[in-house]
Amino acid sequence: MQTVLLETSGMAGSYQAVKAWSRSYDDRAGAFVLVATNFARTLQHFGDILIAAGYNWEVSNYKANRNPKGVAPSLPRTIPSELPYGAGVVLGVASSRANSRGLESEFPDFYDKVTARIAGGEIPDGDTDKLDRMTKAWKAFATNDIVFGARSRLRLVADGLERGYRSDVPPDIPLLAEHLRTLATSADEIRLAANDCADATANHQVALAAMRSDINTGFTAVVVGASVAVAVSVVLIRNPRALTLEGATLDTAATAVAGAIGSFFTSLSGITFTTAALGTGALATIAGLAILITNIDDDSSGAHPTLGGDDPITQETAQKIADHANGRAEQGDGTHYVAGVPPAELAEYVRKVLDGEIPTEQRHGLDNGRAGYWDPVKRALIVENNGGGTVFTPKKGREAFEELE
């Protein structure tokens, strides 16, 4: 697409009547390039974020599982990855440029007779080959399987991400799903913009080619013995028999040619774009997200502080919950932090909750043997899940505790 955009510059020609179409096209094509390349870079960046989130989850579980440790998790590839489309990307599109005078004639004064009969006094010099090539490129992009299915695939991933946790959705999952849906919307807007440019360019090419065909038909019907050659940006009228024409005959021929051009101007003014120029919108927010990588930092020689209480099972459960929450907090939106409790002291805080040293509301017998604890002072929710779990500060407050199933 980048190559075709460069090589089809000037395809619309430079006559006054085409300027409005060219401006609309250039605005949309230029915005398309900017947004499409930003989308590709943002999608790659968000992929890095998802990989980092998965890795951080594995690290938090690895830290929580103190014996046996097994093989430590590792990142599947280097993060951050190299983003596509760097400084060499095409940022501007110029569809308007002089290609020719639009018409050349071996009959003296014929060009002037035609221009005197048309609005603006200029003959279209658009390049039908370039318009056709650009049309095919836009259509190929818009109908590409990856582009066409991007919206549905990204939405499917977002839906699956949320469904995978059923009612016990970690606070950062809705944020990730929201970003995926933003990407899905942007992908479809890009597809629609490409399709719109394809239609407008195709209609322009068809109308321009029809005009030149009508010029050929109209002129040769009046001037028998002349020849007309239609090139990509100009109509060539030749006089192979060295005919001498009366002024009235040339006037009639000029009127026929001007009529074909006038009909084209009418068609051109009716070619509209159905979508507005694209904007980067929320892509900038996603592109600006930081990639956070959790450090394992585990020497297996007492990385965890000594906890109070006298029940080793409760101590281990509290440590697992704290390790999991601390790992999630490094990647998430901050909800896994508990107000006033530093990460190093989180395990002891959880231990006190589980041992009843901190007053909480409790719900036991939840799905899969889970139990929930609500600390009304710190507004923290602790979820114990078969020797593990998590702790966080839910945005919904106590409502999140009530919604546990």
Short mmCIF file of C-alpha atoms in Angstrom, two decimals:
data_model
loop_
_atom_site.label_atom_id
_atom_site.label_comp_id
_atom_site.label_asym_id
_atom_site.label_seq_id
_atom_site.Cartn_x
_atom_site.Cartn_y
_atom_site.Cartn_z
CA MET A 1 0.00 0.00 0.00
CA GLN A 2 2.84 2.40 0.85
CA THR A 3 4.43 1.87 -2.56
CA VAL A 4 1.19 2.30 -4.46
CA LEU A 5 0.36 5.52 -2.61
CA LEU A 6 3.71 6.96 -3.61
CA GLU A 7 3.58 5.77 -7.21
CA THR A 8 0.03 6.99 -7.84
CA SER A 9 0.58 10.58 -6.71
CA GLY A 10 -0.97 13.06 -9.11
CA MET A 11 -3.56 10.55 -10.30
CA ALA A 12 -6.43 13.07 -10.14
CA GLY A 13 -4.78 15.74 -12.29
CA SER A 14 -4.61 19.46 -11.58
CA TYR A 15 -7.69 21.10 -13.16
CA GLN A 16 -9.84 23.28 -10.93
CA ALA A 17 -12.93 21.06 -10.97
CA VAL A 18 -11.05 18.15 -9.40
CA LYS A 19 -9.54 20.12 -6.50
CA ALA A 20 -12.43 19.48 -4.10
CA TRP A 21 -12.30 15.73 -4.75
CA SER A 22 -8.51 15.75 -4.37
CA ARG A 23 -8.65 17.57 -1.04
CA SER A 24 -11.21 15.14 0.33
CA TYR A 25 -9.22 12.17 -0.91
CA ASP A 26 -5.88 13.48 0.36
CA ASP A 27 -7.32 14.19 3.81
CA ARG A 28 -8.72 10.68 4.08
CA ALA A 29 -5.80 8.85 2.53
CA GLY A 30 -3.28 10.76 4.65
CA ALA A 31 -5.27 10.11 7.82
CA PHE A 32 -5.64 6.47 6.82
CA VAL A 33 -1.88 6.03 6.55
CA LEU A 34 -1.30 7.71 9.91
CA VAL A 35 -3.99 5.75 11.75
CA ALA A 36 -3.28 2.40 10.08
CA THR A 37 0.43 2.57 10.91
CA ASN A 38 -0.33 3.73 14.45
CA PHE A 39 -2.79 0.86 14.77
CA ALA A 40 -0.14 -1.67 13.72
CA ARG A 41 2.35 -0.22 16.20
CA THR A 42 -0.23 -0.02 18.98
CA LEU A 43 -1.40 -3.58 18.38
CA GLN A 44 2.19 -4.81 18.61
CA HIS A 45 2.71 -2.79 21.79
CA PHE A 46 -0.47 -4.14 23.35
CA GLY A 47 0.62 -7.66 22.46
CA ASP A 48 3.76 -6.99 24.50
CA ILE A 49 1.57 -5.84 27.38
CA LEU A 50 -0.52 -9.02 27.27
CA ILE A 51 2.60 -11.19 27.16
CA ALA A 52 4.03 -9.25 30.10
CA ALA A 53 0.75 -9.61 32.01
CA GLY A 54 0.76 -13.37 31.48
CA TYR A 55 4.38 -13.58 32.52
CA ASN A 56 3.74 -11.51 35.65
CA TRP A 57 0.85 -13.80 36.54
CA GLU A 58 3.13 -16.82 36.25
CA VAL A 59 5.79 -15.07 38.34
CA SER A 60 3.28 -14.27 41.09
CA ASN A 61 2.19 -17.91 41.16
CA TYR A 62 5.82 -19.03 41.11
CA LYS A 63 6.62 -16.82 44.08
CA ALA A 64 3.57 -18.09 45.95
CA ASN A 65 4.49 -21.74 45.38
CA ARG A 66 7.49 -22.03 47.68
CA ASN A 67 8.06 -25.77 47.53
CA PRO A 68 8.93 -27.17 45.10
CA LYS A 69 9.86 -24.19 42.94
CA GLY A 70 10.51 -25.96 39.66
CA VAL A 71 11.71 -24.04 36.61
CA ALA A 72 11.19 -20.29 36.86
CA PRO A 73 8.94 -18.72 34.21
CA SER A 74 10.58 -16.86 31.36
CA LEU A 75 9.39 -14.37 28.78
CA PRO A 76 8.63 -16.06 25.42
CA ARG A 77 10.34 -13.25 23.50
CA THR A 78 12.15 -9.97 23.96
CA ILE A 79 9.96 -7.17 25.29
CA PRO A 80 9.49 -4.48 24.16
CA SER A 81 9.55 -5.77 20.63
CA GLU A 82 10.59 -3.72 17.63
CA LEU A 83 7.58 -1.83 16.35
CA PRO A 84 6.68 -1.75 12.64
CA TYR A 85 6.62 1.37 10.46
CA GLY A 86 9.35 3.69 11.57
CA ALA A 87 10.63 6.94 10.09
CA GLY A 88 10.19 5.77 6.49
CA VAL A 89 6.40 5.68 6.60
CA VAL A 90 4.45 7.73 4.05
CA LEU A 91 2.67 10.50 5.94
CA GLY A 92 1.33 12.68 3.13
CA VAL A 93 -0.68 11.88 0.02
CA ALA A 94 -0.90 14.22 -2.99
CA SER A 95 -3.42 13.13 -5.61
CA SER A 96 -3.42 16.45 -7.49
CA ARG A 97 -0.67 17.25 -9.99
CA ALA A 98 -0.45 18.43 -13.59
CA ASN A 99 -0.13 15.48 -15.96
CA SER A 100 -0.91 17.13 -19.30
CA ARG A 101 -3.21 19.70 -20.91
CA GLY A 102 -5.89 17.00 -21.05
CA LEU A 103 -6.36 17.35 -24.80
CA GLU A 104 -4.02 17.88 -27.74
CA SER A 105 -5.25 18.55 -31.27
CA GLU A 106 -3.68 18.86 -34.71
CA PHE A 107 -6.60 21.07 -35.74
CA PRO A 108 -5.65 24.71 -35.15
CA ASP A 109 -7.60 26.57 -32.44
CA PHE A 110 -9.61 23.48 -31.51
CA TYR A 111 -8.22 23.34 -27.96
CA ASP A 112 -9.21 26.97 -27.36
CA LYS A 113 -12.69 26.36 -28.79
CA VAL A 114 -13.21 23.50 -26.30
CA THR A 115 -11.89 25.35 -23.24
CA ALA A 116 -14.08 28.34 -24.07
CA ARG A 117 -17.13 26.09 -23.74
CA ILE A 118 -16.39 24.46 -20.36
CA ALA A 119 -16.57 25.76 -16.81
CA GLY A 120 -13.17 26.82 -15.54
CA GLY A 121 -11.61 26.58 -18.99
CA GLU A 122 -9.58 23.47 -18.08
CA ILE A 123 -9.70 19.97 -19.54
CA PRO A 124 -9.39 16.99 -17.14
CA ASP A 125 -5.89 15.51 -17.05
CA GLY A 126 -6.40 12.72 -14.50
CA ASP A 127 -4.46 9.49 -14.97
CA THR A 128 -6.88 6.58 -15.47
CA ASP A 129 -4.18 3.94 -15.02
CA LYS A 130 -3.10 5.36 -11.66
CA LEU A 131 -6.70 5.71 -10.52
CA ASP A 132 -7.34 2.10 -11.48
CA ARG A 133 -4.20 0.89 -9.70
CA MET A 134 -5.07 2.79 -6.54
CA THR A 135 -8.63 1.46 -6.64
CA LYS A 136 -7.35 -2.11 -6.74
CA ALA A 137 -4.96 -1.43 -3.86
CA TRP A 138 -7.73 0.02 -1.68
CA LYS A 139 -10.03 -2.90 -2.47
CA ALA A 140 -7.30 -5.46 -1.81
CA PHE A 141 -6.64 -3.90 1.58
CA ALA A 142 -10.30 -3.61 2.59
CA THR A 143 -11.12 -7.20 1.60
CA ASN A 144 -7.95 -8.78 2.97
CA ASP A 145 -8.90 -11.63 5.32
CA ILE A 146 -6.82 -10.22 8.18
CA VAL A 147 -8.28 -6.72 7.84
CA PHE A 148 -11.82 -7.91 7.21
CA GLY A 149 -11.85 -10.19 10.26
CA ALA A 150 -9.80 -8.05 12.66
CA ARG A 151 -12.77 -6.52 14.45
CA SER A 152 -14.51 -9.82 15.16
CA ARG A 153 -11.30 -11.57 16.23
CA LEU A 154 -10.28 -8.83 18.64
CA ARG A 155 -13.77 -8.69 20.14
CA LEU A 156 -13.75 -12.47 20.48
CA VAL A 157 -10.48 -12.29 22.43
CA ALA A 158 -11.91 -9.58 24.68
CA ASP A 159 -15.08 -11.57 25.36
CA GLY A 160 -13.11 -14.74 26.02
CA LEU A 161 -10.77 -12.92 28.39
CA GLU A 162 -13.70 -11.82 30.53
CA ARG A 163 -15.62 -15.10 30.34
CA GLY A 164 -12.56 -17.05 31.41
CA TYR A 165 -12.85 -15.70 34.94
CA ARG A 166 -16.61 -16.11 35.29
CA SER A 167 -17.81 -13.98 38.23
CA ASP A 168 -14.36 -13.72 39.85
CA VAL A 169 -12.81 -11.26 37.38
CA PRO A 170 -9.52 -9.65 38.46
CA PRO A 171 -9.74 -5.84 38.31
CA ASP A 172 -7.24 -5.47 35.45
CA ILE A 173 -9.08 -7.87 33.11
CA PRO A 174 -11.92 -5.44 32.23
CA LEU A 175 -9.29 -2.81 31.42
CA LEU A 176 -7.46 -5.17 29.08
CA ALA A 177 -10.76 -6.20 27.48
CA GLU A 178 -11.73 -2.56 27.01
CA HIS A 179 -8.45 -1.86 25.23
CA LEU A 180 -9.02 -4.88 22.99
CA ARG A 181 -12.46 -3.56 22.04
CA THR A 182 -10.95 -0.15 21.31
CA LEU A 183 -8.52 -1.86 18.94
CA ALA A 184 -11.41 -3.78 17.39
CA THR A 185 -13.33 -0.57 16.72
CA SER A 186 -10.26 1.08 15.22
CA ALA A 187 -9.61 -1.92 12.98
CA ASP A 188 -13.11 -1.72 11.55
CA GLU A 189 -12.89 2.04 11.06
CA ILE A 190 -9.68 1.49 9.07
CA ARG A 191 -11.38 -1.13 6.91
CA LEU A 192 -14.37 1.12 6.25
CA ALA A 193 -12.09 4.03 5.35
CA ALA A 194 -10.19 1.88 2.85
CA ASN A 195 -13.44 0.68 1.33
CA ASP A 196 -14.69 4.27 1.07
CA CYS A 197 -11.51 5.39 -0.71
CA ALA A 198 -11.78 2.39 -3.03
CA ASP A 199 -15.33 3.32 -4.05
CA ALA A 200 -14.56 7.01 -4.56
CA THR A 201 -11.43 6.25 -6.60
CA ALA A 202 -13.19 3.62 -8.69
CA ASN A 203 -16.10 5.95 -9.47
CA HIS A 204 -13.65 8.68 -10.44
CA GLN A 205 -11.74 6.37 -12.77
CA VAL A 206 -14.88 5.03 -14.44
CA ALA A 207 -16.28 8.52 -15.02
CA LEU A 208 -12.98 9.82 -16.42
CA ALA A 209 -12.58 6.87 -18.78
CA ALA A 210 -16.19 7.29 -19.94
CA MET A 211 -15.57 10.99 -20.64
CA ARG A 212 -12.63 10.24 -22.90
CA SER A 213 -14.58 7.53 -24.68
CA ASP A 214 -17.41 10.03 -25.24
CA ILE A 215 -14.93 12.59 -26.57
CA ASN A 216 -13.72 10.01 -29.08
CA THR A 217 -17.25 9.14 -30.15
CA GLY A 218 -18.47 12.73 -30.32
CA PHE A 219 -15.53 14.11 -32.26
CA THR A 220 -15.26 11.33 -34.83
CA ALA A 221 -19.01 11.54 -35.47
CA VAL A 222 -18.58 15.16 -36.53
CA VAL A 223 -15.14 15.04 -38.17
CA VAL A 224 -15.03 12.00 -40.42
CA GLY A 225 -11.51 10.97 -41.26
CA ALA A 226 -9.90 12.25 -38.07
CA SER A 227 -8.43 9.88 -35.52
CA VAL A 228 -8.59 10.02 -31.76
CA ALA A 229 -6.13 8.31 -29.42
CA VAL A 230 -7.02 8.02 -25.75
CA ALA A 231 -4.00 7.90 -23.43
CA VAL A 232 -3.89 7.63 -19.64
CA SER A 233 -4.08 11.40 -19.01
CA VAL A 234 -4.76 13.03 -22.38
CA VAL A 235 -6.88 12.73 -25.52
CA LEU A 236 -4.90 13.10 -28.76
CA ILE A 237 -6.84 14.32 -31.81
CA ARG A 238 -4.95 13.80 -35.05
CA ASN A 239 -5.53 14.87 -38.63
CA PRO A 240 -3.85 12.11 -40.68
CA ARG A 241 -5.48 13.20 -43.94
CA ALA A 242 -4.61 16.87 -43.52
CA LEU A 243 -8.29 17.81 -43.59
CA THR A 244 -9.26 21.45 -43.78
CA LEU A 245 -12.36 22.08 -41.71
CA GLU A 246 -14.76 24.97 -41.76
CA GLY A 247 -15.14 26.93 -38.55
CA ALA A 248 -18.71 25.72 -38.11
CA THR A 249 -17.60 22.10 -38.19
CA LEU A 250 -14.92 22.71 -35.58
CA ASP A 251 -17.46 24.56 -33.45
CA THR A 252 -19.84 21.60 -33.63
CA ALA A 253 -17.04 19.19 -32.71
CA ALA A 254 -15.91 21.45 -29.86
CA THR A 255 -19.46 21.57 -28.52
CA ALA A 256 -19.63 17.75 -28.56
CA VAL A 257 -16.31 17.44 -26.73
CA ALA A 258 -17.26 20.13 -24.21
CA GLY A 259 -20.55 18.33 -23.59
CA ALA A 260 -18.70 15.13 -22.67
CA ILE A 261 -16.46 17.08 -20.30
CA GLY A 262 -19.43 18.87 -18.74
CA SER A 263 -21.16 15.55 -18.10
CA PHE A 264 -17.98 14.31 -16.41
CA PHE A 265 -17.86 17.39 -14.17
CA THR A 266 -21.43 16.63 -13.10
CA SER A 267 -20.50 13.02 -12.30
CA LEU A 268 -17.35 14.11 -10.46
CA SER A 269 -19.26 16.52 -8.23
CA GLY A 270 -21.54 13.65 -7.23
CA ILE A 271 -18.71 11.38 -6.08
CA THR A 272 -18.70 11.71 -2.30
CA PHE A 273 -16.88 10.08 0.57
CA THR A 274 -19.18 8.40 3.07
CA THR A 275 -16.76 8.37 6.02
CA ALA A 276 -14.89 11.19 7.73
CA ALA A 277 -11.11 11.29 7.91
CA LEU A 278 -9.84 8.87 10.54
CA GLY A 279 -8.45 9.99 13.88
CA THR A 280 -6.07 8.17 16.22
CA GLY A 281 -8.49 8.66 19.11
CA ALA A 282 -8.02 6.14 21.92
CA LEU A 283 -5.09 4.45 20.16
CA ALA A 284 -2.80 7.03 21.73
CA THR A 285 -3.91 5.91 25.19
CA ILE A 286 -3.06 2.28 24.48
CA ALA A 287 0.22 3.20 22.79
CA GLY A 288 1.20 5.11 25.93
CA LEU A 289 0.63 2.21 28.33
CA ALA A 290 3.75 1.15 30.17
CA ILE A 291 5.06 -2.41 29.92
CA LEU A 292 5.84 -3.66 33.42
CA ILE A 293 7.86 -6.79 34.02
CA THR A 294 7.83 -8.45 37.44
CA ASN A 295 11.24 -9.42 38.79
CA ILE A 296 11.43 -12.86 40.34
CA ASP A 297 14.13 -11.85 42.83
CA ASP A 298 13.86 -15.16 44.64
CA ASP A 299 16.95 -16.57 46.34
CA SER A 300 14.87 -19.20 48.22
CA SER A 301 16.70 -18.25 51.43
CA GLY A 302 14.04 -16.26 53.15
CA ALA A 303 12.83 -13.68 50.67
CA HIS A 304 9.54 -13.59 52.60
CA PRO A 305 9.28 -12.00 56.04
CA THR A 306 8.45 -14.07 59.11
CA LEU A 307 4.73 -13.93 59.76
CA GLY A 308 2.92 -13.84 63.05
CA GLY A 309 0.40 -16.40 64.21
CA ASP A 310 1.02 -20.04 64.97
CA ASP A 311 -0.68 -21.84 62.05
CA PRO A 312 1.80 -22.62 59.24
CA ILE A 313 -1.04 -23.35 56.79
CA THR A 314 -2.58 -19.92 57.38
CA GLN A 315 0.86 -18.33 57.09
CA GLU A 316 1.53 -20.05 53.77
CA THR A 317 -1.91 -19.12 52.43
CA ALA A 318 -1.41 -15.49 53.45
CA GLN A 319 1.98 -15.40 51.76
CA LYS A 320 0.59 -16.86 48.52
CA ILE A 321 -2.25 -14.33 48.51
CA ALA A 322 0.17 -11.45 49.08
CA ASP A 323 2.64 -12.67 46.45
CA HIS A 324 -0.14 -13.01 43.91
CA ALA A 325 -1.55 -9.55 44.68
CA ASN A 326 1.86 -7.88 44.62
CA GLY A 327 2.61 -9.44 41.25
CA ARG A 328 -0.72 -8.30 39.83
CA ALA A 329 -0.29 -4.79 41.23
CA GLU A 330 2.90 -4.29 39.25
CA GLN A 331 1.01 -4.82 35.97
CA GLY A 332 -2.51 -3.67 36.77
CA ASP A 333 -4.27 -0.40 37.50
CA GLY A 334 -3.37 -0.14 41.20
CA THR A 335 -6.39 -1.93 42.63
CA HIS A 336 -4.24 -4.74 44.01
CA TYR A 337 -2.65 -2.33 46.44
CA VAL A 338 -4.19 -2.04 49.92
CA ALA A 339 -4.23 1.48 51.33
CA GLY A 340 -1.53 2.00 53.94
CA VAL A 341 -0.05 -1.49 53.52
CA PRO A 342 3.33 -1.65 51.71
CA PRO A 343 3.96 -4.76 49.57
CA ALA A 344 6.45 -6.18 52.08
CA GLU A 345 3.81 -6.07 54.84
CA LEU A 346 0.89 -7.34 52.78
CA ALA A 347 1.34 -11.00 53.77
CA GLU A 348 1.15 -10.14 57.46
CA TYR A 349 -1.94 -8.02 56.84
CA VAL A 350 -3.64 -10.95 55.09
CA ARG A 351 -2.53 -13.32 57.85
CA LYS A 352 -4.20 -11.10 60.44
CA VAL A 353 -7.39 -11.07 58.38
CA LEU A 354 -7.43 -14.86 58.08
CA ASP A 355 -6.66 -15.31 61.79
CA GLY A 356 -9.43 -12.88 62.76
CA GLU A 357 -7.10 -10.28 64.25
CA ILE A 358 -8.56 -7.67 61.89
CA PRO A 359 -12.37 -7.41 62.05
CA THR A 360 -13.95 -8.26 58.70
CA GLU A 361 -17.22 -9.33 57.17
CA GLN A 362 -16.91 -12.88 55.94
CA ARG A 363 -18.58 -15.14 53.41
CA HIS A 364 -17.70 -18.83 53.37
CA GLY A 365 -18.87 -21.71 51.20
CA LEU A 366 -18.53 -19.83 47.92
CA ASP A 367 -17.98 -21.56 44.56
CA ASN A 368 -14.96 -23.86 44.40
CA GLY A 369 -14.46 -23.71 48.16
CA ARG A 370 -13.56 -20.04 48.21
CA ALA A 371 -14.07 -17.61 51.09
CA GLY A 372 -14.37 -13.82 51.02
CA TYR A 373 -13.31 -11.24 53.62
CA TRP A 374 -14.28 -7.56 53.51
CA ASP A 375 -12.21 -5.06 55.52
CA PRO A 376 -14.50 -2.02 55.95
CA VAL A 377 -11.66 0.16 57.27
CA LYS A 378 -9.19 -0.27 54.40
CA ARG A 379 -11.99 -1.19 51.99
CA ALA A 380 -10.01 -4.20 50.88
CA LEU A 381 -11.38 -7.52 49.63
CA ILE A 382 -9.51 -10.73 50.41
CA VAL A 383 -10.46 -13.85 48.47
CA GLU A 384 -9.11 -17.16 49.80
CA ASN A 385 -9.11 -19.92 47.21
CA ASN A 386 -7.87 -23.39 48.24
CA GLY A 387 -4.64 -22.30 49.87
CA GLY A 388 -4.15 -19.24 47.65
CA GLY A 389 -6.16 -16.33 46.36
CA THR A 390 -5.72 -12.58 46.13
CA VAL A 391 -6.35 -9.27 47.85
CA PHE A 392 -7.26 -5.95 46.26
CA THR A 393 -9.17 -2.71 46.65
CA PRO A 394 -12.21 -3.09 44.36
CA LYS A 395 -13.58 -0.07 42.54
CA LYS A 396 -17.10 -1.20 43.45
CA GLY A 397 -16.23 -1.24 47.13
CA ARG A 398 -18.34 -3.51 49.32
CA GLU A 399 -20.56 -4.35 46.34
CA ALA A 400 -17.75 -6.52 44.97
CA PHE A 401 -17.79 -8.50 48.22
CA GLU A 402 -21.54 -8.95 47.97
CA GLU A 403 -21.27 -10.14 44.36
CA LEU A 404 -18.96 -13.04 45.21
CA GLU A 405 -20.66 -16.31 44.34
#
